[in-house]
Amino acid sequence: MSSHQLLQFRSDPFVLSHCFPLIRPTNSPKHPFHSLPFQRRLSHHARVRSSAKKKKTTQCNLKNETPSVDSKRVYPFHEIEPKWQRYWEDNRTFRTPDDVDTSKPKFYVLDMFPYPSGAGLHVGHPLGYTATDILARVRRMQGYNVLHPMGWDAFGLPAEQYAIETGTHPKTTTFKNIDRFRLQLKSLGFSYDWDRELSTTEPDYYKWTQWIFLQLYKRGLAYQAEVPVNWCPALGTVLANEEVVDGVSERGGHPVIRKPMRQWMLKITAYADRLLDDLDELEWPESIKEMQRNWIGRSEGAELNFTILDGEGQETDKGITVYTTRPDTLFGATYMVVAPEHHLLSYFVTPEQKQQVEEYKDFASRKSDLERTELQKEKTGVFTGCYAKNPANGDAIPIWVADYVLASYGTGAIMAVPAHDTRDNEFALKYNIPIKWVVRNEASSSDDAKQVYAGVGVIENSSSVETGLDINQLSSKEAALKVIEWAERTGNGKKKVNYKLRDWLFARQRYWGEPIPILILDESGETIAVSESELPLTLPELNDFTPTGTGEPPLSKAVSWVNTVDPATGKPAKRETSTMPQWAGSCWYYLRFMDPKNPEALVDKEKEKYWSPVDVYVGGAEHAVLHLLYSRFWHKVLYDIGVVSTKEPFKCVINQGIILGEVQYTAWKDQEGNYVSAEAEERLNEYQQVTIPEDKVMKSGDHFVLKEDPSIRLIPRAYKMSKSRGNVVNPDDVVLEYGADSLRLYEMFMGPFRDSKTWNTSGIEGVHRFLARTWRLVIGSPQSDGSFKDGTVVTDDEPTLEQLRSLHKCIAKVTDEIESTRFNTGISGMMEFVNAAYKWNNQPRGIIEPFVLLLSPYAPHMAEELWSRLGHSSSLAYESFPKANPDYLKDTTIVLPVQINGKTRGTIEVEEGCSEDEAFALASQDKKLEKYLDGQSIKKRIYVPGKILNVILDKTNVKVTTK
Ligand code: ANZ
């Protein structure tokens, strides 16, 4: 199997989720809060109430509020959230109708749909989903038709493995897991159009996956070939690469060998150039484009022919063709290497060397391509006893077999130039093969003369009277062109472009996948496409999913399904029993979302024309290559046959960063159990590692140390969340404790969207406090029993200039940051607004309403509740998103310190050039300063415009206030 195929398996987008062990999923259709046992629910209410009560004393006075941890849970998210989720569901608020007004602009925002694993959602999922939800909500409010769907990539290995272990049908497991995922997603308030939900496992869906396969087959893009697979004789089954660890089966630790089997392949290589060229048009991160370019790996060079010599040194009629990117080094080729699997090897290997070569072939067959090509690995090889003629100068050069040459790349043979290729150099030195320098490094000193030089330069030692080829003194580039031109003229070779990209191995020896709609005639072995009218070709029911032991896929046990006849001729035939890989269903699902129920076509042409391409596609970086490449390939085939109207499926792709577990602190202990400071770095591996709880750690300068003994330095590190480390955060728990809005807000606030970040519980408390503050800003303080009054504290007062400025600054910031997916700094903008608003004496509707709309994409439940309490009878989902008025963005305000009797007591924001009276009026209205001024008689005011306002009180004459 080529390194590409190995990687294909390794980076299967859904393998990551496969790592979660299957647990018994809950099947409750309620909000996570309601699925708690009654007892726990009660205590949760009690906790919420008691914390609200505790907060009462500080809450009554909004003016001097200093948020504390106690202030968390002080708004009724556990009532609001299920209420609005029900509302959205009952009203199908986010349904995108089939017949949208296509004169309006469209916005298609898509998440990479999940594999519904038994472990349920992890906190990594809502990161991308919240970001796309924010975009969807904003665009809806900006007047776009928005398509924001969700579905399930539900075929795959874990459900099948679970079936083998427990006998539970994969369908049952999959349904349960989907139900749980759906419930969890709904509990987070995502604005998906659930009417468009789809699963790759539904026959209505995979009918079209099979249909696409048939189109590929008809165009010669699906074919069969002998390909090595991981065969485990003890388990009697073919294993996926992720099931093989260090050459043995993950289950049971049995040896695994590579065995050739007939497999379905897809000819993605036919699209290599288009896949490469069209990358330039895409608004994708440059890093992903570069990864795709490297994966496709286009290289330009030449194929050159070397004639095999017989025992007497005479030319035979057989030759070996090599692929080289450096034809300029042809005169420096002092030996050749063929891959152990080279088809001519047995022809030219001499009888004396035969046994050694056979042993070597056996040795190489036990290594993966990845191991074989590792640069650091010591090179190995065996001389074949045979020679070939270097076409440039007629020299007889030895032919070796070595596993650093792969059968699957180029021609499976190379001309080895040990002076100018590192691997060849290492090999030649090891086996005493001559080295001949033919490229002069212009920049080198004479000391480097005998070093390997892999760069380009001026050619030397490269002319032959016998062949008439002379490339001396040419640059590498000119020399390469001349060699190619000479080779083409003399029949010694030709120009050649090669790709690293391999054809796509498309068959799996599995049950839980889409059946491949092909019949194989018993008599001739000829393959025949199942007629399109017979699709979907449904998976037959099976009760026994265990391997057959012969390498035949489990579907071969469905005897009456397998044995059939060719409807056209009536001849007996068998159905193909391998199934499609999980990649298949995820290759085109974005198209089906545009028209999910269409029985006549994969997607209606008009709908496709309107919604294509996906405007923003968000998912993990692990899909940067294969999933995106496979989808692009299928899309291009569909484009060629007129099913889709765009050349590319995804206009903009964004990878969210991964969320690492909370920082863990490690200390070390010696044999006596005494702590050893982490400064003793080089010896730490001799000691025992212990994890120290956060409350026993403190910061000292740039380091973390043990509280009980600050001389012991600890190492802080965040790890990928995993069950074994015990650092997995379950989103359900967060929703229960802080609410979905807090989880959404926190995930967006953790750091830049595309970066990796660490989970931090105090961070979620911070955003939760912000939401609670926002709630109290609009609704007011809770009553003595901890409950909140109906309605709001919002007034119909005309907003002041200062208030308008705060609001519009916030609108501008939030909007800009959303557009550039910098969600975290958008939240900071809202926090600044709320802080400013807390200083005001009133909360005018003209300010608060736009702010609530601004908050709604991030914290939709709270925003809907505030909106309804502000007197609106329907959802805010389609209200206009606020627009910043540039007039209010000019910053002409200054912060003026205010002194009372010469002591600075606060600051006020004033317009540049404001009068003394205006400044004093603002100071008297300021919440902080009011208490010093209210009821006091003023002796004198000292005002230095732009600098200070000092109010001197008349202590002897206290005015009585009626307030
Ligand atoms: C002679 C030579 C001289 C080479 C030199 C390199 C440097 P890319 O760029 O990846 O396409 N090669 C060709 N086929 C191979 C195979 N099946 N397995 C391993 N190596 C193979 O690399 C092309 C170069 O990799 C080719 O150019 C060949 O070595 C080697 F100074 O030919 B070259």
PDB file of N, CA, C and O in Angstrom, residues 233-293:
ATOM      1  N   PRO A 233      -4.198 -13.039   9.254  1.00  0.00           N
ATOM      2  CA  PRO A 233      -4.611 -14.434   9.110  1.00  0.00           C
ATOM      3  C   PRO A 233      -5.321 -14.948  10.361  1.00  0.00           C
ATOM      4  O   PRO A 233      -6.310 -15.665  10.268  1.00  0.00           O
ATOM      5  N   ALA A 234      -4.868 -14.528  11.555  1.00  0.00           N
ATOM      6  CA  ALA A 234      -5.471 -15.061  12.778  1.00  0.00           C
ATOM      7  C   ALA A 234      -6.922 -14.617  12.918  1.00  0.00           C
ATOM      8  O   ALA A 234      -7.796 -15.403  13.288  1.00  0.00           O
ATOM      9  N   LEU A 235      -7.212 -13.339  12.603  1.00  0.00           N
ATOM     10  CA  LEU A 235      -8.593 -12.856  12.716  1.00  0.00           C
ATOM     11  C   LEU A 235      -9.389 -13.172  11.458  1.00  0.00           C
ATOM     12  O   LEU A 235     -10.613 -13.025  11.425  1.00  0.00           O
ATOM     13  N   GLY A 236      -8.680 -13.562  10.391  1.00  0.00           N
ATOM     14  CA  GLY A 236      -9.355 -13.903   9.137  1.00  0.00           C
ATOM     15  C   GLY A 236     -10.048 -12.699   8.531  1.00  0.00           C
ATOM     16  O   GLY A 236     -11.130 -12.797   7.969  1.00  0.00           O
ATOM     17  N   THR A 237      -9.437 -11.533   8.663  1.00  0.00           N
ATOM     18  CA  THR A 237     -10.097 -10.346   8.129  1.00  0.00           C
ATOM     19  C   THR A 237      -9.086  -9.329   7.615  1.00  0.00           C
ATOM     20  O   THR A 237      -7.913  -9.353   7.977  1.00  0.00           O
ATOM     21  N   VAL A 238      -9.603  -8.447   6.748  1.00  0.00           N
ATOM     22  CA  VAL A 238      -8.804  -7.318   6.277  1.00  0.00           C
ATOM     23  C   VAL A 238      -8.979  -6.200   7.295  1.00  0.00           C
ATOM     24  O   VAL A 238     -10.083  -5.955   7.763  1.00  0.00           O
ATOM     25  N   LEU A 239      -7.891  -5.546   7.648  1.00  0.00           N
ATOM     26  CA  LEU A 239      -7.993  -4.484   8.651  1.00  0.00           C
ATOM     27  C   LEU A 239      -7.738  -3.120   8.028  1.00  0.00           C
ATOM     28  O   LEU A 239      -6.936  -2.995   7.102  1.00  0.00           O
ATOM     29  N   ALA A 240      -8.419  -2.138   8.579  1.00  0.00           N
ATOM     30  CA  ALA A 240      -8.131  -0.755   8.188  1.00  0.00           C
ATOM     31  C   ALA A 240      -6.817  -0.368   8.858  1.00  0.00           C
ATOM     32  O   ALA A 240      -6.439  -0.975   9.864  1.00  0.00           O
ATOM     33  N   ASN A 241      -6.148   0.634   8.312  1.00  0.00           N
ATOM     34  CA  ASN A 241      -4.835   0.968   8.868  1.00  0.00           C
ATOM     35  C   ASN A 241      -4.880   1.339  10.336  1.00  0.00           C
ATOM     36  O   ASN A 241      -3.951   1.051  11.085  1.00  0.00           O
ATOM     37  N   GLU A 242      -5.979   1.990  10.747  1.00  0.00           N
ATOM     38  CA  GLU A 242      -6.034   2.389  12.154  1.00  0.00           C
ATOM     39  C   GLU A 242      -6.231   1.187  13.082  1.00  0.00           C
ATOM     40  O   GLU A 242      -6.117   1.306  14.291  1.00  0.00           O
ATOM     41  N   GLU A 243      -6.524   0.021  12.494  1.00  0.00           N
ATOM     42  CA  GLU A 243      -6.675  -1.176  13.322  1.00  0.00           C
ATOM     43  C   GLU A 243      -5.361  -1.959  13.419  1.00  0.00           C
ATOM     44  O   GLU A 243      -5.316  -3.010  14.034  1.00  0.00           O
ATOM     45  N   VAL A 244      -4.336  -1.425  12.770  1.00  0.00           N
ATOM     46  CA  VAL A 244      -3.030  -2.086  12.805  1.00  0.00           C
ATOM     47  C   VAL A 244      -2.060  -1.189  13.567  1.00  0.00           C
ATOM     48  O   VAL A 244      -1.887  -0.020  13.219  1.00  0.00           O
ATOM     49  N   VAL A 245      -1.491  -1.716  14.624  1.00  0.00           N
ATOM     50  CA  VAL A 245      -0.545  -0.920  15.407  1.00  0.00           C
ATOM     51  C   VAL A 245       0.781  -1.673  15.444  1.00  0.00           C
ATOM     52  O   VAL A 245       0.831  -2.829  15.883  1.00  0.00           O
ATOM     53  N   ASP A 246       1.823  -1.024  14.971  1.00  0.00           N
ATOM     54  CA  ASP A 246       3.158  -1.631  14.929  1.00  0.00           C
ATOM     55  C   ASP A 246       3.153  -3.029  14.314  1.00  0.00           C
ATOM     56  O   ASP A 246       3.725  -3.977  14.865  1.00  0.00           O
ATOM     57  N   GLY A 247       2.478  -3.162  13.213  1.00  0.00           N
ATOM     58  CA  GLY A 247       2.514  -4.422  12.470  1.00  0.00           C
ATOM     59  C   GLY A 247       1.630  -5.530  13.014  1.00  0.00           C
ATOM     60  O   GLY A 247       1.603  -6.632  12.453  1.00  0.00           O
ATOM     61  N   VAL A 248       0.917  -5.280  14.123  1.00  0.00           N
ATOM     62  CA  VAL A 248       0.002  -6.321  14.629  1.00  0.00           C
ATOM     63  C   VAL A 248      -1.398  -5.737  14.773  1.00  0.00           C
ATOM     64  O   VAL A 248      -1.572  -4.523  14.832  1.00  0.00           O
ATOM     65  N   SER A 249      -2.391  -6.648  14.844  1.00  0.00           N
ATOM     66  CA  SER A 249      -3.768  -6.167  14.934  1.00  0.00           C
ATOM     67  C   SER A 249      -3.994  -5.502  16.283  1.00  0.00           C
ATOM     68  O   SER A 249      -3.492  -5.969  17.306  1.00  0.00           O
ATOM     69  N   GLU A 250      -4.751  -4.402  16.253  1.00  0.00           N
ATOM     70  CA  GLU A 250      -5.045  -3.684  17.497  1.00  0.00           C
ATOM     71  C   GLU A 250      -5.808  -4.615  18.442  1.00  0.00           C
ATOM     72  O   GLU A 250      -5.544  -4.661  19.634  1.00  0.00           O
ATOM     73  N   ARG A 251      -6.748  -5.352  17.856  1.00  0.00           N
ATOM     74  CA  ARG A 251      -7.489  -6.337  18.666  1.00  0.00           C
ATOM     75  C   ARG A 251      -6.703  -7.642  18.669  1.00  0.00           C
ATOM     76  O   ARG A 251      -6.496  -8.251  17.618  1.00  0.00           O
ATOM     77  N   GLY A 252      -6.209  -8.052  19.784  1.00  0.00           N
ATOM     78  CA  GLY A 252      -5.583  -9.362  19.909  1.00  0.00           C
ATOM     79  C   GLY A 252      -4.085  -9.416  19.648  1.00  0.00           C
ATOM     80  O   GLY A 252      -3.433 -10.393  19.981  1.00  0.00           O
ATOM     81  N   GLY A 253      -3.529  -8.378  19.005  1.00  0.00           N
ATOM     82  CA  GLY A 253      -2.090  -8.336  18.765  1.00  0.00           C
ATOM     83  C   GLY A 253      -1.584  -9.429  17.829  1.00  0.00           C
ATOM     84  O   GLY A 253      -0.494  -9.961  18.005  1.00  0.00           O
ATOM     85  N   HIS A 254      -2.376  -9.780  16.800  1.00  0.00           N
ATOM     86  CA  HIS A 254      -1.941 -10.815  15.849  1.00  0.00           C
ATOM     87  C   HIS A 254      -1.161 -10.196  14.687  1.00  0.00           C
ATOM     88  O   HIS A 254      -1.456  -9.073  14.285  1.00  0.00           O
ATOM     89  N   PRO A 255      -0.191 -10.959  14.138  1.00  0.00           N
ATOM     90  CA  PRO A 255       0.580 -10.413  13.013  1.00  0.00           C
ATOM     91  C   PRO A 255      -0.309 -10.060  11.815  1.00  0.00           C
ATOM     92  O   PRO A 255      -1.312 -10.737  11.560  1.00  0.00           O
ATOM     93  N   VAL A 256       0.085  -8.991  11.127  1.00  0.00           N
ATOM     94  CA  VAL A 256      -0.670  -8.535   9.955  1.00  0.00           C
ATOM     95  C   VAL A 256       0.293  -8.508   8.777  1.00  0.00           C
ATOM     96  O   VAL A 256       1.421  -8.031   8.914  1.00  0.00           O
ATOM     97  N   ILE A 257      -0.122  -9.057   7.646  1.00  0.00           N
ATOM     98  CA  ILE A 257       0.743  -9.002   6.466  1.00  0.00           C
ATOM     99  C   ILE A 257       0.040  -8.241   5.352  1.00  0.00           C
ATOM    100  O   ILE A 257      -1.172  -8.014   5.422  1.00  0.00           O
ATOM    101  N   ARG A 258       0.828  -7.851   4.350  1.00  0.00           N
ATOM    102  CA  ARG A 258       0.200  -7.148   3.234  1.00  0.00           C
ATOM    103  C   ARG A 258      -0.032  -8.134   2.107  1.00  0.00           C
ATOM    104  O   ARG A 258       0.881  -8.788   1.648  1.00  0.00           O
ATOM    105  N   LYS A 259      -1.310  -8.215   1.714  1.00  0.00           N
ATOM    106  CA  LYS A 259      -1.672  -9.233   0.735  1.00  0.00           C
ATOM    107  C   LYS A 259      -2.421  -8.550  -0.416  1.00  0.00           C
ATOM    108  O   LYS A 259      -3.325  -7.757  -0.160  1.00  0.00           O
ATOM    109  N   PRO A 260      -2.046  -8.849  -1.662  1.00  0.00           N
ATOM    110  CA  PRO A 260      -2.763  -8.203  -2.765  1.00  0.00           C
ATOM    111  C   PRO A 260      -4.191  -8.743  -2.903  1.00  0.00           C
ATOM    112  O   PRO A 260      -4.409  -9.943  -2.772  1.00  0.00           O
ATOM    113  N   MET A 261      -5.135  -7.821  -3.078  1.00  0.00           N
ATOM    114  CA  MET A 261      -6.530  -8.231  -3.297  1.00  0.00           C
ATOM    115  C   MET A 261      -7.132  -7.351  -4.374  1.00  0.00           C
ATOM    116  O   MET A 261      -6.728  -6.204  -4.521  1.00  0.00           O
ATOM    117  N   ARG A 262      -8.116  -7.896  -5.083  1.00  0.00           N
ATOM    118  CA  ARG A 262      -8.790  -7.101  -6.111  1.00  0.00           C
ATOM    119  C   ARG A 262      -9.689  -6.076  -5.445  1.00  0.00           C
ATOM    120  O   ARG A 262     -10.501  -6.426  -4.599  1.00  0.00           O
ATOM    121  N   GLN A 263      -9.482  -4.818  -5.797  1.00  0.00           N
ATOM    122  CA  GLN A 263     -10.172  -3.736  -5.097  1.00  0.00           C
ATOM    123  C   GLN A 263     -10.721  -2.726  -6.092  1.00  0.00           C
ATOM    124  O   GLN A 263     -10.132  -2.531  -7.153  1.00  0.00           O
ATOM    125  N   TRP A 264     -11.794  -2.055  -5.695  1.00  0.00           N
ATOM    126  CA  TRP A 264     -12.290  -0.951  -6.509  1.00  0.00           C
ATOM    127  C   TRP A 264     -11.446   0.291  -6.258  1.00  0.00           C
ATOM    128  O   TRP A 264     -11.138   0.612  -5.112  1.00  0.00           O
ATOM    129  N   MET A 265     -11.061   0.937  -7.344  1.00  0.00           N
ATOM    130  CA  MET A 265     -10.252   2.151  -7.256  1.00  0.00           C
ATOM    131  C   MET A 265     -10.984   3.283  -7.985  1.00  0.00           C
ATOM    132  O   MET A 265     -11.679   3.035  -8.962  1.00  0.00           O
ATOM    133  N   LEU A 266     -10.802   4.510  -7.532  1.00  0.00           N
ATOM    134  CA  LEU A 266     -11.317   5.671  -8.270  1.00  0.00           C
ATOM    135  C   LEU A 266     -10.148   6.464  -8.829  1.00  0.00           C
ATOM    136  O   LEU A 266      -9.166   6.722  -8.134  1.00  0.00           O
ATOM    137  N   LYS A 267     -10.306   6.855 -10.092  1.00  0.00           N
ATOM    138  CA  LYS A 267      -9.189   7.462 -10.811  1.00  0.00           C
ATOM    139  C   LYS A 267      -9.092   8.966 -10.544  1.00  0.00           C
ATOM    140  O   LYS A 267      -9.272   9.795 -11.453  1.00  0.00           O
ATOM    141  N   ILE A 268      -8.796   9.310  -9.317  1.00  0.00           N
ATOM    142  CA  ILE A 268      -8.665  10.732  -8.957  1.00  0.00           C
ATOM    143  C   ILE A 268      -7.470  11.344  -9.693  1.00  0.00           C
ATOM    144  O   ILE A 268      -7.454  12.539  -9.965  1.00  0.00           O
ATOM    145  N   THR A 269      -6.502  10.494 -10.064  1.00  0.00           N
ATOM    146  CA  THR A 269      -5.296  11.019 -10.741  1.00  0.00           C
ATOM    147  C   THR A 269      -5.645  11.680 -12.077  1.00  0.00           C
ATOM    148  O   THR A 269      -4.947  12.573 -12.525  1.00  0.00           O
ATOM    149  N   ALA A 270      -6.769  11.263 -12.665  1.00  0.00           N
ATOM    150  CA  ALA A 270      -7.157  11.871 -13.941  1.00  0.00           C
ATOM    151  C   ALA A 270      -7.514  13.347 -13.742  1.00  0.00           C
ATOM    152  O   ALA A 270      -7.565  14.116 -14.699  1.00  0.00           O
ATOM    153  N   TYR A 271      -7.790  13.730 -12.516  1.00  0.00           N
ATOM    154  CA  TYR A 271      -8.181  15.116 -12.217  1.00  0.00           C
ATOM    155  C   TYR A 271      -7.059  15.887 -11.521  1.00  0.00           C
ATOM    156  O   TYR A 271      -7.281  17.000 -11.041  1.00  0.00           O
ATOM    157  N   ALA A 272      -5.864  15.274 -11.444  1.00  0.00           N
ATOM    158  CA  ALA A 272      -4.787  15.877 -10.647  1.00  0.00           C
ATOM    159  C   ALA A 272      -4.507  17.327 -11.049  1.00  0.00           C
ATOM    160  O   ALA A 272      -4.437  18.218 -10.192  1.00  0.00           O
ATOM    161  N   ASP A 273      -4.380  17.582 -12.343  1.00  0.00           N
ATOM    162  CA  ASP A 273      -4.031  18.939 -12.769  1.00  0.00           C
ATOM    163  C   ASP A 273      -5.121  19.936 -12.424  1.00  0.00           C
ATOM    164  O   ASP A 273      -4.846  21.040 -11.974  1.00  0.00           O
ATOM    165  N   ARG A 274      -6.369  19.536 -12.631  1.00  0.00           N
ATOM    166  CA  ARG A 274      -7.471  20.468 -12.334  1.00  0.00           C
ATOM    167  C   ARG A 274      -7.579  20.701 -10.835  1.00  0.00           C
ATOM    168  O   ARG A 274      -7.864  21.808 -10.380  1.00  0.00           O
ATOM    169  N   LEU A 275      -7.363  19.643 -10.059  1.00  0.00           N
ATOM    170  CA  LEU A 275      -7.412  19.800  -8.601  1.00  0.00           C
ATOM    171  C   LEU A 275      -6.324  20.759  -8.135  1.00  0.00           C
ATOM    172  O   LEU A 275      -6.492  21.497  -7.176  1.00  0.00           O
ATOM    173  N   LEU A 276      -5.233  20.743  -8.844  1.00  0.00           N
ATOM    174  CA  LEU A 276      -4.111  21.620  -8.499  1.00  0.00           C
ATOM    175  C   LEU A 276      -4.377  23.054  -8.975  1.00  0.00           C
ATOM    176  O   LEU A 276      -4.312  24.008  -8.196  1.00  0.00           O
ATOM    177  N   ASP A 277      -4.721  23.185 -10.247  1.00  0.00           N
ATOM    178  CA  ASP A 277      -4.860  24.529 -10.832  1.00  0.00           C
ATOM    179  C   ASP A 277      -5.985  25.328 -10.182  1.00  0.00           C
ATOM    180  O   ASP A 277      -5.851  26.516  -9.936  1.00  0.00           O
ATOM    181  N   ASP A 278      -7.108  24.670  -9.904  1.00  0.00           N
ATOM    182  CA  ASP A 278      -8.268  25.410  -9.408  1.00  0.00           C
ATOM    183  C   ASP A 278      -8.105  25.862  -7.955  1.00  0.00           C
ATOM    184  O   ASP A 278      -8.896  26.662  -7.459  1.00  0.00           O
ATOM    185  N   LEU A 279      -7.081  25.345  -7.295  1.00  0.00           N
ATOM    186  CA  LEU A 279      -6.831  25.791  -5.913  1.00  0.00           C
ATOM    187  C   LEU A 279      -6.608  27.298  -5.867  1.00  0.00           C
ATOM    188  O   LEU A 279      -6.968  27.966  -4.903  1.00  0.00           O
ATOM    189  N   ASP A 280      -5.999  27.811  -6.942  1.00  0.00           N
ATOM    190  CA  ASP A 280      -5.641  29.233  -6.959  1.00  0.00           C
ATOM    191  C   ASP A 280      -6.850  30.151  -6.775  1.00  0.00           C
ATOM    192  O   ASP A 280      -6.735  31.226  -6.230  1.00  0.00           O
ATOM    193  N   GLU A 281      -8.018  29.680  -7.225  1.00  0.00           N
ATOM    194  CA  GLU A 281      -9.210  30.542  -7.172  1.00  0.00           C
ATOM    195  C   GLU A 281      -9.864  30.567  -5.800  1.00  0.00           C
ATOM    196  O   GLU A 281     -10.796  31.325  -5.572  1.00  0.00           O
ATOM    197  N   LEU A 282      -9.448  29.681  -4.904  1.00  0.00           N
ATOM    198  CA  LEU A 282     -10.207  29.503  -3.659  1.00  0.00           C
ATOM    199  C   LEU A 282      -9.744  30.412  -2.538  1.00  0.00           C
ATOM    200  O   LEU A 282      -8.548  30.644  -2.373  1.00  0.00           O
ATOM    201  N   GLU A 283     -10.735  30.872  -1.748  1.00  0.00           N
ATOM    202  CA  GLU A 283     -10.407  31.692  -0.571  1.00  0.00           C
ATOM    203  C   GLU A 283     -10.179  30.771   0.618  1.00  0.00           C
ATOM    204  O   GLU A 283     -10.924  30.786   1.584  1.00  0.00           O
ATOM    205  N   TRP A 284      -9.212  29.929   0.481  1.00  0.00           N
ATOM    206  CA  TRP A 284      -8.917  28.998   1.570  1.00  0.00           C
ATOM    207  C   TRP A 284      -7.638  29.449   2.254  1.00  0.00           C
ATOM    208  O   TRP A 284      -6.833  30.145   1.633  1.00  0.00           O
ATOM    209  N   PRO A 285      -7.419  28.997   3.495  1.00  0.00           N
ATOM    210  CA  PRO A 285      -6.146  29.341   4.114  1.00  0.00           C
ATOM    211  C   PRO A 285      -5.002  28.805   3.245  1.00  0.00           C
ATOM    212  O   PRO A 285      -5.083  27.698   2.720  1.00  0.00           O
ATOM    213  N   GLU A 286      -3.976  29.617   3.079  1.00  0.00           N
ATOM    214  CA  GLU A 286      -2.850  29.238   2.226  1.00  0.00           C
ATOM    215  C   GLU A 286      -2.266  27.897   2.673  1.00  0.00           C
ATOM    216  O   GLU A 286      -1.847  27.075   1.863  1.00  0.00           O
ATOM    217  N   SER A 287      -2.294  27.661   4.001  1.00  0.00           N
ATOM    218  CA  SER A 287      -1.695  26.413   4.518  1.00  0.00           C
ATOM    219  C   SER A 287      -2.441  25.177   3.983  1.00  0.00           C
ATOM    220  O   SER A 287      -1.820  24.183   3.637  1.00  0.00           O
ATOM    221  N   ILE A 288      -3.760  25.256   3.900  1.00  0.00           N
ATOM    222  CA  ILE A 288      -4.501  24.081   3.384  1.00  0.00           C
ATOM    223  C   ILE A 288      -4.217  23.904   1.900  1.00  0.00           C
ATOM    224  O   ILE A 288      -4.017  22.794   1.416  1.00  0.00           O
ATOM    225  N   LYS A 289      -4.179  25.026   1.190  1.00  0.00           N
ATOM    226  CA  LYS A 289      -3.915  24.913  -0.248  1.00  0.00           C
ATOM    227  C   LYS A 289      -2.540  24.265  -0.470  1.00  0.00           C
ATOM    228  O   LYS A 289      -2.376  23.420  -1.336  1.00  0.00           O
ATOM    229  N   GLU A 290      -1.574  24.669   0.358  1.00  0.00           N
ATOM    230  CA  GLU A 290      -0.226  24.132   0.210  1.00  0.00           C
ATOM    231  C   GLU A 290      -0.229  22.633   0.531  1.00  0.00           C
ATOM    232  O   GLU A 290       0.418  21.839  -0.151  1.00  0.00           O
ATOM    233  N   MET A 291      -1.013  22.247   1.558  1.00  0.00           N
ATOM    234  CA  MET A 291      -1.083  20.820   1.896  1.00  0.00           C
ATOM    235  C   MET A 291      -1.681  20.031   0.730  1.00  0.00           C
ATOM    236  O   MET A 291      -1.244  18.935   0.417  1.00  0.00           O
ATOM    237  N   GLN A 292      -2.694  20.621   0.097  1.00  0.00           N
ATOM    238  CA  GLN A 292      -3.297  19.930  -1.053  1.00  0.00           C
ATOM    239  C   GLN A 292      -2.290  19.839  -2.208  1.00  0.00           C
ATOM    240  O   GLN A 292      -2.195  18.812  -2.870  1.00  0.00           O
ATOM    241  N   ARG A 293      -1.567  20.928  -2.405  1.00  0.00           N
ATOM    242  CA  ARG A 293      -0.562  20.917  -3.494  1.00  0.00           C
ATOM    243  C   ARG A 293       0.475  19.828  -3.237  1.00  0.00           C
ATOM    244  O   ARG A 293       0.823  19.066  -4.131  1.00  0.00           O
TER     245      ARG A 293
END
